[in-house]
């Protein structure tokens, strides 16, 4: 269903702000440097002060997606958000994203499923999980930025299996263990899969740097950790805040992230 009234957009933004203000922060946040818990105000202030934030999710955990929606709303209430950078969108899709956003900026409106169609959303990332986050960004005027490889890029890397050098010591060993644990038959393709990981993190870092600040990157947790992912591909002079979503029985090293956000595992 299409609407072309700015009144609907204004009402939508008011409703989003009211919802964010009414809902308490899900879970608890631990400062990994001090081991202390941050209350809601201190957490939002810490994140809002950072120009680049990397939020690492577990893709199939609904609580992680609810936390992401809460955080984006809370940040937008505190100060304008420059960009939402998503692993779930290939960077080659950026022209389409911009066309849709320009259309919406004119006061048009699309309901959830129609928005997914307009964006030509990749069904490998369930819209039921990511649609709410995308809608918050779209309706708040936050720029969407794709940051993933195209399918053609991935296929080329898998076929050529180039040897790559990771910026962090031990990253190859850690990522190899993850790949082999998740894919029992991955051993013959390991070099190619590691090359894909390397290229994805490089692309995400580039997209994050090119996005208007403050920018929030949402990606799988291994992509945002300092020991394995995007932070190693950012310029040393660029500070970034790393947040890892986790369940209560998980540990995240202080060398990998600044904050551990403990939510459910459902």
PDB file of N, CA, C and O in Angstrom, residues 56-100:
ATOM      1  N   UNK A  56      27.943  -6.625  16.825  1.00  0.00           N
ATOM      2  CA  UNK A  56      28.039  -7.996  16.342  1.00  0.00           C
ATOM      3  C   UNK A  56      26.886  -8.847  16.826  1.00  0.00           C
ATOM      4  O   UNK A  56      26.707  -9.027  18.038  1.00  0.00           O
ATOM      5  N   UNK A  57      26.114  -9.384  15.890  1.00  0.00           N
ATOM      6  CA  UNK A  57      24.939 -10.179  16.223  1.00  0.00           C
ATOM      7  C   UNK A  57      25.169 -11.661  15.970  1.00  0.00           C
ATOM      8  O   UNK A  57      26.098 -12.071  15.277  1.00  0.00           O
ATOM      9  N   UNK A  58      24.264 -12.466  16.537  1.00  0.00           N
ATOM     10  CA  UNK A  58      24.120 -13.867  16.176  1.00  0.00           C
ATOM     11  C   UNK A  58      22.884 -13.902  15.275  1.00  0.00           C
ATOM     12  O   UNK A  58      21.778 -13.616  15.722  1.00  0.00           O
ATOM     13  N   UNK A  59      23.072 -14.228  14.016  1.00  0.00           N
ATOM     14  CA  UNK A  59      22.036 -14.006  13.014  1.00  0.00           C
ATOM     15  C   UNK A  59      20.692 -14.637  13.344  1.00  0.00           C
ATOM     16  O   UNK A  59      19.647 -14.086  12.987  1.00  0.00           O
ATOM     17  N   UNK A  60      20.699 -15.786  14.002  1.00  0.00           N
ATOM     18  CA  UNK A  60      19.454 -16.533  14.202  1.00  0.00           C
ATOM     19  C   UNK A  60      18.857 -16.366  15.591  1.00  0.00           C
ATOM     20  O   UNK A  60      17.969 -17.118  15.988  1.00  0.00           O
ATOM     21  N   UNK A  61      19.303 -15.362  16.331  1.00  0.00           N
ATOM     22  CA  UNK A  61      18.794 -15.130  17.682  1.00  0.00           C
ATOM     23  C   UNK A  61      17.864 -13.918  17.667  1.00  0.00           C
ATOM     24  O   UNK A  61      18.314 -12.776  17.450  1.00  0.00           O
ATOM     25  N   UNK A  62      16.578 -14.133  17.912  1.00  0.00           N
ATOM     26  CA  UNK A  62      15.611 -13.044  17.834  1.00  0.00           C
ATOM     27  C   UNK A  62      15.902 -11.934  18.846  1.00  0.00           C
ATOM     28  O   UNK A  62      15.645 -10.753  18.578  1.00  0.00           O
ATOM     29  N   UNK A  63      16.434 -12.307  20.015  1.00  0.00           N
ATOM     30  CA  UNK A  63      16.730 -11.295  21.028  1.00  0.00           C
ATOM     31  C   UNK A  63      17.777 -10.302  20.538  1.00  0.00           C
ATOM     32  O   UNK A  63      17.740  -9.126  20.896  1.00  0.00           O
ATOM     33  N   UNK A  64      18.711 -10.759  19.716  1.00  0.00           N
ATOM     34  CA  UNK A  64      19.718  -9.861  19.158  1.00  0.00           C
ATOM     35  C   UNK A  64      19.063  -8.823  18.245  1.00  0.00           C
ATOM     36  O   UNK A  64      19.416  -7.638  18.267  1.00  0.00           O
ATOM     37  N   UNK A  65      18.105  -9.251  17.448  1.00  0.00           N
ATOM     38  CA  UNK A  65      17.435  -8.337  16.522  1.00  0.00           C
ATOM     39  C   UNK A  65      16.573  -7.329  17.278  1.00  0.00           C
ATOM     40  O   UNK A  65      16.511  -6.149  16.900  1.00  0.00           O
ATOM     41  N   UNK A  66      15.934  -7.758  18.358  1.00  0.00           N
ATOM     42  CA  UNK A  66      15.171  -6.832  19.183  1.00  0.00           C
ATOM     43  C   UNK A  66      16.097  -5.794  19.817  1.00  0.00           C
ATOM     44  O   UNK A  66      15.763  -4.604  19.900  1.00  0.00           O
ATOM     45  N   UNK A  67      17.278  -6.229  20.261  1.00  0.00           N
ATOM     46  CA  UNK A  67      18.244  -5.304  20.848  1.00  0.00           C
ATOM     47  C   UNK A  67      18.723  -4.280  19.825  1.00  0.00           C
ATOM     48  O   UNK A  67      18.883  -3.095  20.132  1.00  0.00           O
ATOM     49  N   UNK A  68      18.955  -4.714  18.602  1.00  0.00           N
ATOM     50  CA  UNK A  68      19.393  -3.800  17.540  1.00  0.00           C
ATOM     51  C   UNK A  68      18.346  -2.719  17.273  1.00  0.00           C
ATOM     52  O   UNK A  68      18.679  -1.531  17.137  1.00  0.00           O
ATOM     53  N   UNK A  69      17.077  -3.128  17.210  1.00  0.00           N
ATOM     54  CA  UNK A  69      16.016  -2.157  16.981  1.00  0.00           C
ATOM     55  C   UNK A  69      15.937  -1.156  18.127  1.00  0.00           C
ATOM     56  O   UNK A  69      15.788   0.050  17.908  1.00  0.00           O
ATOM     57  N   UNK A  70      16.055  -1.666  19.337  1.00  0.00           N
ATOM     58  CA  UNK A  70      16.013  -0.778  20.506  1.00  0.00           C
ATOM     59  C   UNK A  70      17.154   0.243  20.460  1.00  0.00           C
ATOM     60  O   UNK A  70      16.941   1.437  20.688  1.00  0.00           O
ATOM     61  N   UNK A  71      18.352  -0.224  20.151  1.00  0.00           N
ATOM     62  CA  UNK A  71      19.506   0.668  20.160  1.00  0.00           C
ATOM     63  C   UNK A  71      19.395   1.746  19.092  1.00  0.00           C
ATOM     64  O   UNK A  71      19.679   2.919  19.350  1.00  0.00           O
ATOM     65  N   UNK A  72      18.982   1.387  17.886  1.00  0.00           N
ATOM     66  CA  UNK A  72      18.881   2.382  16.822  1.00  0.00           C
ATOM     67  C   UNK A  72      17.859   3.455  17.185  1.00  0.00           C
ATOM     68  O   UNK A  72      18.097   4.650  16.962  1.00  0.00           O
ATOM     69  N   UNK A  73      16.748   3.075  17.773  1.00  0.00           N
ATOM     70  CA  UNK A  73      15.753   4.046  18.210  1.00  0.00           C
ATOM     71  C   UNK A  73      16.306   4.942  19.314  1.00  0.00           C
ATOM     72  O   UNK A  73      16.113   6.161  19.297  1.00  0.00           O
ATOM     73  N   UNK A  74      16.999   4.325  20.272  1.00  0.00           N
ATOM     74  CA  UNK A  74      17.540   5.100  21.385  1.00  0.00           C
ATOM     75  C   UNK A  74      18.588   6.104  20.911  1.00  0.00           C
ATOM     76  O   UNK A  74      18.633   7.244  21.382  1.00  0.00           O
ATOM     77  N   UNK A  75      19.430   5.694  19.981  1.00  0.00           N
ATOM     78  CA  UNK A  75      20.449   6.599  19.450  1.00  0.00           C
ATOM     79  C   UNK A  75      19.815   7.753  18.671  1.00  0.00           C
ATOM     80  O   UNK A  75      20.225   8.909  18.804  1.00  0.00           O
ATOM     81  N   UNK A  76      18.820   7.442  17.856  1.00  0.00           N
ATOM     82  CA  UNK A  76      18.176   8.466  17.050  1.00  0.00           C
ATOM     83  C   UNK A  76      17.455   9.483  17.928  1.00  0.00           C
ATOM     84  O   UNK A  76      17.370  10.666  17.583  1.00  0.00           O
ATOM     85  N   UNK A  77      16.960   9.055  19.072  1.00  0.00           N
ATOM     86  CA  UNK A  77      16.339   9.981  20.010  1.00  0.00           C
ATOM     87  C   UNK A  77      17.362  10.946  20.605  1.00  0.00           C
ATOM     88  O   UNK A  77      17.045  12.108  20.900  1.00  0.00           O
ATOM     89  N   UNK A  78      18.580  10.449  20.784  1.00  0.00           N
ATOM     90  CA  UNK A  78      19.598  11.259  21.462  1.00  0.00           C
ATOM     91  C   UNK A  78      20.276  12.240  20.522  1.00  0.00           C
ATOM     92  O   UNK A  78      20.579  13.369  20.895  1.00  0.00           O
ATOM     93  N   UNK A  79      20.561  11.820  19.283  1.00  0.00           N
ATOM     94  CA  UNK A  79      21.168  12.690  18.273  1.00  0.00           C
ATOM     95  C   UNK A  79      20.934  12.065  16.913  1.00  0.00           C
ATOM     96  O   UNK A  79      20.692  10.864  16.814  1.00  0.00           O
ATOM     97  N   UNK A  80      20.992  12.842  15.836  1.00  0.00           N
ATOM     98  CA  UNK A  80      20.749  12.275  14.512  1.00  0.00           C
ATOM     99  C   UNK A  80      21.771  11.190  14.177  1.00  0.00           C
ATOM    100  O   UNK A  80      22.970  11.363  14.390  1.00  0.00           O
ATOM    101  N   UNK A  81      21.275  10.073  13.667  1.00  0.00           N
ATOM    102  CA  UNK A  81      22.139   8.974  13.237  1.00  0.00           C
ATOM    103  C   UNK A  81      22.495   9.179  11.775  1.00  0.00           C
ATOM    104  O   UNK A  81      21.619   9.424  10.948  1.00  0.00           O
ATOM    105  N   UNK A  82      23.782   9.080  11.443  1.00  0.00           N
ATOM    106  CA  UNK A  82      24.202   9.315  10.068  1.00  0.00           C
ATOM    107  C   UNK A  82      23.899   8.168   9.133  1.00  0.00           C
ATOM    108  O   UNK A  82      23.369   8.367   8.043  1.00  0.00           O
ATOM    109  N   UNK A  83      24.225   6.934   9.547  1.00  0.00           N
ATOM    110  CA  UNK A  83      24.065   5.802   8.645  1.00  0.00           C
ATOM    111  C   UNK A  83      23.905   4.505   9.420  1.00  0.00           C
ATOM    112  O   UNK A  83      24.419   4.355  10.536  1.00  0.00           O
ATOM    113  N   UNK A  84      23.172   3.576   8.802  1.00  0.00           N
ATOM    114  CA  UNK A  84      23.084   2.201   9.264  1.00  0.00           C
ATOM    115  C   UNK A  84      23.727   1.341   8.190  1.00  0.00           C
ATOM    116  O   UNK A  84      23.228   1.257   7.067  1.00  0.00           O
ATOM    117  N   UNK A  85      24.863   0.738   8.518  1.00  0.00           N
ATOM    118  CA  UNK A  85      25.634  -0.066   7.567  1.00  0.00           C
ATOM    119  C   UNK A  85      25.307  -1.533   7.841  1.00  0.00           C
ATOM    120  O   UNK A  85      25.458  -2.009   8.962  1.00  0.00           O
ATOM    121  N   UNK A  86      24.869  -2.254   6.798  1.00  0.00           N
ATOM    122  CA  UNK A  86      24.383  -3.616   6.997  1.00  0.00           C
ATOM    123  C   UNK A  86      25.179  -4.644   6.206  1.00  0.00           C
ATOM    124  O   UNK A  86      25.375  -4.489   4.995  1.00  0.00           O
ATOM    125  N   UNK A  87      25.588  -5.701   6.895  1.00  0.00           N
ATOM    126  CA  UNK A  87      26.171  -6.855   6.209  1.00  0.00           C
ATOM    127  C   UNK A  87      25.155  -7.491   5.275  1.00  0.00           C
ATOM    128  O   UNK A  87      25.519  -8.094   4.248  1.00  0.00           O
ATOM    129  N   UNK A  88      23.878  -7.337   5.581  1.00  0.00           N
ATOM    130  CA  UNK A  88      22.818  -8.044   4.874  1.00  0.00           C
ATOM    131  C   UNK A  88      22.528  -7.495   3.481  1.00  0.00           C
ATOM    132  O   UNK A  88      21.712  -8.065   2.738  1.00  0.00           O
ATOM    133  N   UNK A  89      23.175  -6.396   3.109  1.00  0.00           N
ATOM    134  CA  UNK A  89      22.952  -5.788   1.796  1.00  0.00           C
ATOM    135  C   UNK A  89      24.300  -5.679   1.079  1.00  0.00           C
ATOM    136  O   UNK A  89      25.251  -5.121   1.622  1.00  0.00           O
ATOM    137  N   UNK A  90      24.379  -6.207  -0.136  1.00  0.00           N
ATOM    138  CA  UNK A  90      25.613  -6.086  -0.917  1.00  0.00           C
ATOM    139  C   UNK A  90      25.832  -4.627  -1.302  1.00  0.00           C
ATOM    140  O   UNK A  90      24.882  -3.895  -1.601  1.00  0.00           O
ATOM    141  N   UNK A  91      27.076  -4.190  -1.294  1.00  0.00           N
ATOM    142  CA  UNK A  91      27.370  -2.791  -1.593  1.00  0.00           C
ATOM    143  C   UNK A  91      26.980  -2.405  -3.018  1.00  0.00           C
ATOM    144  O   UNK A  91      26.700  -1.231  -3.297  1.00  0.00           O
ATOM    145  N   UNK A  92      26.901  -3.377  -3.923  1.00  0.00           N
ATOM    146  CA  UNK A  92      26.485  -3.085  -5.295  1.00  0.00           C
ATOM    147  C   UNK A  92      25.021  -2.645  -5.367  1.00  0.00           C
ATOM    148  O   UNK A  92      24.576  -2.109  -6.377  1.00  0.00           O
ATOM    149  N   UNK A  93      24.256  -2.867  -4.271  1.00  0.00           N
ATOM    150  CA  UNK A  93      22.846  -2.489  -4.233  1.00  0.00           C
ATOM    151  C   UNK A  93      22.644  -1.026  -3.850  1.00  0.00           C
ATOM    152  O   UNK A  93      21.511  -0.545  -3.796  1.00  0.00           O
ATOM    153  N   UNK A  94      23.739  -0.302  -3.596  1.00  0.00           N
ATOM    154  CA  UNK A  94      23.619   1.065  -3.082  1.00  0.00           C
ATOM    155  C   UNK A  94      22.792   1.993  -3.985  1.00  0.00           C
ATOM    156  O   UNK A  94      21.972   2.766  -3.473  1.00  0.00           O
ATOM    157  N   UNK A  95      22.948   1.959  -5.295  1.00  0.00           N
ATOM    158  CA  UNK A  95      22.111   2.837  -6.125  1.00  0.00           C
ATOM    159  C   UNK A  95      20.620   2.596  -5.916  1.00  0.00           C
ATOM    160  O   UNK A  95      19.832   3.556  -5.892  1.00  0.00           O
ATOM    161  N   UNK A  96      20.221   1.342  -5.773  1.00  0.00           N
ATOM    162  CA  UNK A  96      18.800   1.052  -5.548  1.00  0.00           C
ATOM    163  C   UNK A  96      18.361   1.600  -4.182  1.00  0.00           C
ATOM    164  O   UNK A  96      17.270   2.175  -4.063  1.00  0.00           O
ATOM    165  N   UNK A  97      19.178   1.411  -3.159  1.00  0.00           N
ATOM    166  CA  UNK A  97      18.849   1.943  -1.839  1.00  0.00           C
ATOM    167  C   UNK A  97      18.638   3.446  -1.913  1.00  0.00           C
ATOM    168  O   UNK A  97      17.699   3.995  -1.319  1.00  0.00           O
ATOM    169  N   UNK A  98      19.513   4.123  -2.631  1.00  0.00           N
ATOM    170  CA  UNK A  98      19.426   5.578  -2.717  1.00  0.00           C
ATOM    171  C   UNK A  98      18.168   6.019  -3.455  1.00  0.00           C
ATOM    172  O   UNK A  98      17.534   7.013  -3.070  1.00  0.00           O
ATOM    173  N   UNK A  99      17.777   5.283  -4.493  1.00  0.00           N
ATOM    174  CA  UNK A  99      16.555   5.637  -5.219  1.00  0.00           C
ATOM    175  C   UNK A  99      15.334   5.495  -4.316  1.00  0.00           C
ATOM    176  O   UNK A  99      14.451   6.361  -4.300  1.00  0.00           O
ATOM    177  N   UNK A 100      15.277   4.405  -3.561  1.00  0.00           N
ATOM    178  CA  UNK A 100      14.154   4.195  -2.659  1.00  0.00           C
ATOM    179  C   UNK A 100      14.120   5.278  -1.586  1.00  0.00           C
ATOM    180  O   UNK A 100      13.059   5.834  -1.280  1.00  0.00           O
TER     181      UNK A 100
END
